[in-house]
Short mmCIF file of C-alpha atoms in Angstrom, two decimals:
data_model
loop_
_atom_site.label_atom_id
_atom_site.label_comp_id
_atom_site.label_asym_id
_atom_site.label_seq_id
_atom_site.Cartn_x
_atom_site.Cartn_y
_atom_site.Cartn_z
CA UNK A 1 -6.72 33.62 21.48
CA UNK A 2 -5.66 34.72 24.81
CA UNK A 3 -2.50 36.42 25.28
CA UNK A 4 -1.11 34.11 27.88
CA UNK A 5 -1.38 30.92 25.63
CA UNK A 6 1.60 29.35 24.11
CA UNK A 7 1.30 28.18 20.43
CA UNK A 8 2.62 24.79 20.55
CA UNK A 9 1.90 23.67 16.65
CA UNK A 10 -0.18 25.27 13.78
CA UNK A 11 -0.50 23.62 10.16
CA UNK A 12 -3.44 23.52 8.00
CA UNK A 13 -5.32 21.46 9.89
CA UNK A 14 -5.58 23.79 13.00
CA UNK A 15 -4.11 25.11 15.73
CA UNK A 16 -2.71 23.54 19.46
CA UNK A 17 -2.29 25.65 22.04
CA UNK A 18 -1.58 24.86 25.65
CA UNK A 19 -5.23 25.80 26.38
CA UNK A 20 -6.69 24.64 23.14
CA UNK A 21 -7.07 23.08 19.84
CA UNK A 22 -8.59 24.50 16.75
CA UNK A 23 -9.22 22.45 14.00
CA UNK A 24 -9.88 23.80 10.02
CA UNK A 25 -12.85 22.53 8.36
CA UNK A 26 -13.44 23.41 4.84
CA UNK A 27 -16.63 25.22 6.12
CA UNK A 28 -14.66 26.90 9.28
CA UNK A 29 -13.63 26.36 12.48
CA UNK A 30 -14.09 24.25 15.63
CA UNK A 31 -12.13 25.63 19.37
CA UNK A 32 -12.18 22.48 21.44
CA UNK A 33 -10.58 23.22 24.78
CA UNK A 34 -7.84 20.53 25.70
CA UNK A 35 -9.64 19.31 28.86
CA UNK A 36 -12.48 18.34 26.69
CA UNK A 37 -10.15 16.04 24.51
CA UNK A 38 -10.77 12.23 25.53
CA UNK A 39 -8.61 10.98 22.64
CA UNK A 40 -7.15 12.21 19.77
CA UNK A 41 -5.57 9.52 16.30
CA UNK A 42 -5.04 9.23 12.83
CA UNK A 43 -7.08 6.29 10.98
CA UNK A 44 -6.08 4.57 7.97
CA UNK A 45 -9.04 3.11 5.71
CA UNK A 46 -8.70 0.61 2.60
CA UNK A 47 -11.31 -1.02 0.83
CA UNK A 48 -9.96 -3.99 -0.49
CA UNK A 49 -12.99 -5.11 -2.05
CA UNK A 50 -13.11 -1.80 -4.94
CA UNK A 51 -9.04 -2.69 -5.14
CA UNK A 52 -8.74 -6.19 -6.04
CA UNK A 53 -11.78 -5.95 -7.79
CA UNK A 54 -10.71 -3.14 -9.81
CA UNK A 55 -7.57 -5.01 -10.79
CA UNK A 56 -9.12 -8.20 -11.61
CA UNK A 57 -11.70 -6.62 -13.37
CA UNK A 58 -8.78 -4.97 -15.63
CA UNK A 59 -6.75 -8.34 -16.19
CA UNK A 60 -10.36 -9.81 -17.19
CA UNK A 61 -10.90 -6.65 -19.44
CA UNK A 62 -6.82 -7.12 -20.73
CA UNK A 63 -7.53 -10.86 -21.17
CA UNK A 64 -10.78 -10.13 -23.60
CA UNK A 65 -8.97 -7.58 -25.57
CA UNK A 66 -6.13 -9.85 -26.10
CA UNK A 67 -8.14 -12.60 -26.95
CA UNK A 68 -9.75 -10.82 -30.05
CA UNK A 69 -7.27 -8.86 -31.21
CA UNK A 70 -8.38 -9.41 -34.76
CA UNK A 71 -12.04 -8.45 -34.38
CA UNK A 72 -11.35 -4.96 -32.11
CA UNK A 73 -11.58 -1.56 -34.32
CA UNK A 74 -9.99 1.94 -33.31
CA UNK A 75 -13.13 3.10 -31.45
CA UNK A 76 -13.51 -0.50 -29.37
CA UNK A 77 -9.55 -0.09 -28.68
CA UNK A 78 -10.04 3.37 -27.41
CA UNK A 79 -13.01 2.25 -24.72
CA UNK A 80 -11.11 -0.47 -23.60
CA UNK A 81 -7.64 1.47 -22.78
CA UNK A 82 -10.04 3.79 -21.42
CA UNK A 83 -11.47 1.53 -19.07
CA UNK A 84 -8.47 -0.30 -18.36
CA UNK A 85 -7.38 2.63 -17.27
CA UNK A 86 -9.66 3.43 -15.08
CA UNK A 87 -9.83 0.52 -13.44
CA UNK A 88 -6.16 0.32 -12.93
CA UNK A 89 -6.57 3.91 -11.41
CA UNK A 90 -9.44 2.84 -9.30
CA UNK A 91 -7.80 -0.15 -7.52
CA UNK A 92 -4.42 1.81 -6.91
CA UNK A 93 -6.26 4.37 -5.08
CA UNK A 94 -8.92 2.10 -3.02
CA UNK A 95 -5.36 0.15 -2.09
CA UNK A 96 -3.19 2.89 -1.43
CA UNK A 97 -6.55 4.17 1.35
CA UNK A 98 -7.42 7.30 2.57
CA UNK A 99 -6.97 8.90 6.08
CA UNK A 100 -8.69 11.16 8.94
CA UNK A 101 -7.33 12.97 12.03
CA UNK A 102 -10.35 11.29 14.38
CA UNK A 103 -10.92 13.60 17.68
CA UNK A 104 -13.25 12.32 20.82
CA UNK A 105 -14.80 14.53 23.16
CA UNK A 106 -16.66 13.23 25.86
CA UNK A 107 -16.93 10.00 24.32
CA UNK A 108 -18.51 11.14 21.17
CA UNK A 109 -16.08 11.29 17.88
CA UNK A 110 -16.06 14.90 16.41
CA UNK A 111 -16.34 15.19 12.13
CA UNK A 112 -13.05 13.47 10.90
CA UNK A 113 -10.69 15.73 9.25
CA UNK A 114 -9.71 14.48 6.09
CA UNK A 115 -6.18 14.26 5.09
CA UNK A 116 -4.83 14.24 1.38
CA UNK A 117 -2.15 11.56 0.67
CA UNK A 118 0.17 14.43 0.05
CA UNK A 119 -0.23 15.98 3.66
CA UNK A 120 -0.03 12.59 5.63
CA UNK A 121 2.88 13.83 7.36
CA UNK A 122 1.34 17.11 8.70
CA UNK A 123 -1.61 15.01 9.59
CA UNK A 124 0.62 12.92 12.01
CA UNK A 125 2.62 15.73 13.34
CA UNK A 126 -0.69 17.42 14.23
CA UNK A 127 -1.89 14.07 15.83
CA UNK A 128 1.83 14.31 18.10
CA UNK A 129 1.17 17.70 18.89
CA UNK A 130 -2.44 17.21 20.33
CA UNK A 131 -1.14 14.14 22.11
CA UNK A 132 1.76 15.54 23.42
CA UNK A 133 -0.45 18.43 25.04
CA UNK A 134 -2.96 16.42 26.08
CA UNK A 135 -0.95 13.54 27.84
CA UNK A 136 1.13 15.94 29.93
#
């Protein structure tokens, strides 16, 4: 980094500078200088078809178990809370999405960096800080 630029955020997911932006892969890094930068957002996938599938899937599985309550041993109990289970866990997190810092460069979309649920909020701030450099 050159002595003459000004650090304007830094988090996890890289570094902005007023001449720069360096972004953190799990495999290393990427310097993208900020003239290069055609756009820079945050995008917020679901997939609605594993979620309400999951959860019907688990009132379906629910509905069986209930329904033959007398003929289910300790083994067939354990699957089924097992897979209820899973399913339940499977449709909460296809609902509740996943999402990635998207940067363009000339048009072209570099990789996505992925953020954790957790870290959505450093995700956005880093978003705001590329923004605010690049929209001067």
């Amino acid at each position: 980094m050159d002595t003459n630029e000004n650090v304007i955020y830094t988090n996890h997911f890289g570094t902005v500078t007023d001449k720069r932006v360096i972004l953190n892969y799990k495999w290393g890094t990427e310097d993208i200088p900020i003239g290069q930068i055609s756009s820079v957002g945050i995008e917020h996938k679901r997939n609605y078809f594993f979620a309400i599938g999951s959860l019907v899937a688990t009132i379906l599985i629910l509905i069986f178990m209930f329904g033959n309550l007398d003929n289910i041993r300790g083994a067939e109990t354990l699957i089924i809370v097992s897979l209820v289970l899973i399913f339940i866990l499977s449709g909460l997190a296809n609902w509740v999405g996943h999402h990635h810092i998207l940067i363009s460069t000339g048009g072209q979309n570099r990789k996505p960096l992925k953020v954790e649920m957790a870290k959505t909020k450093d995700g956005r701030q880093f978003v705001d800080a590329v923004k605010k450099v690049i929209f001067k």
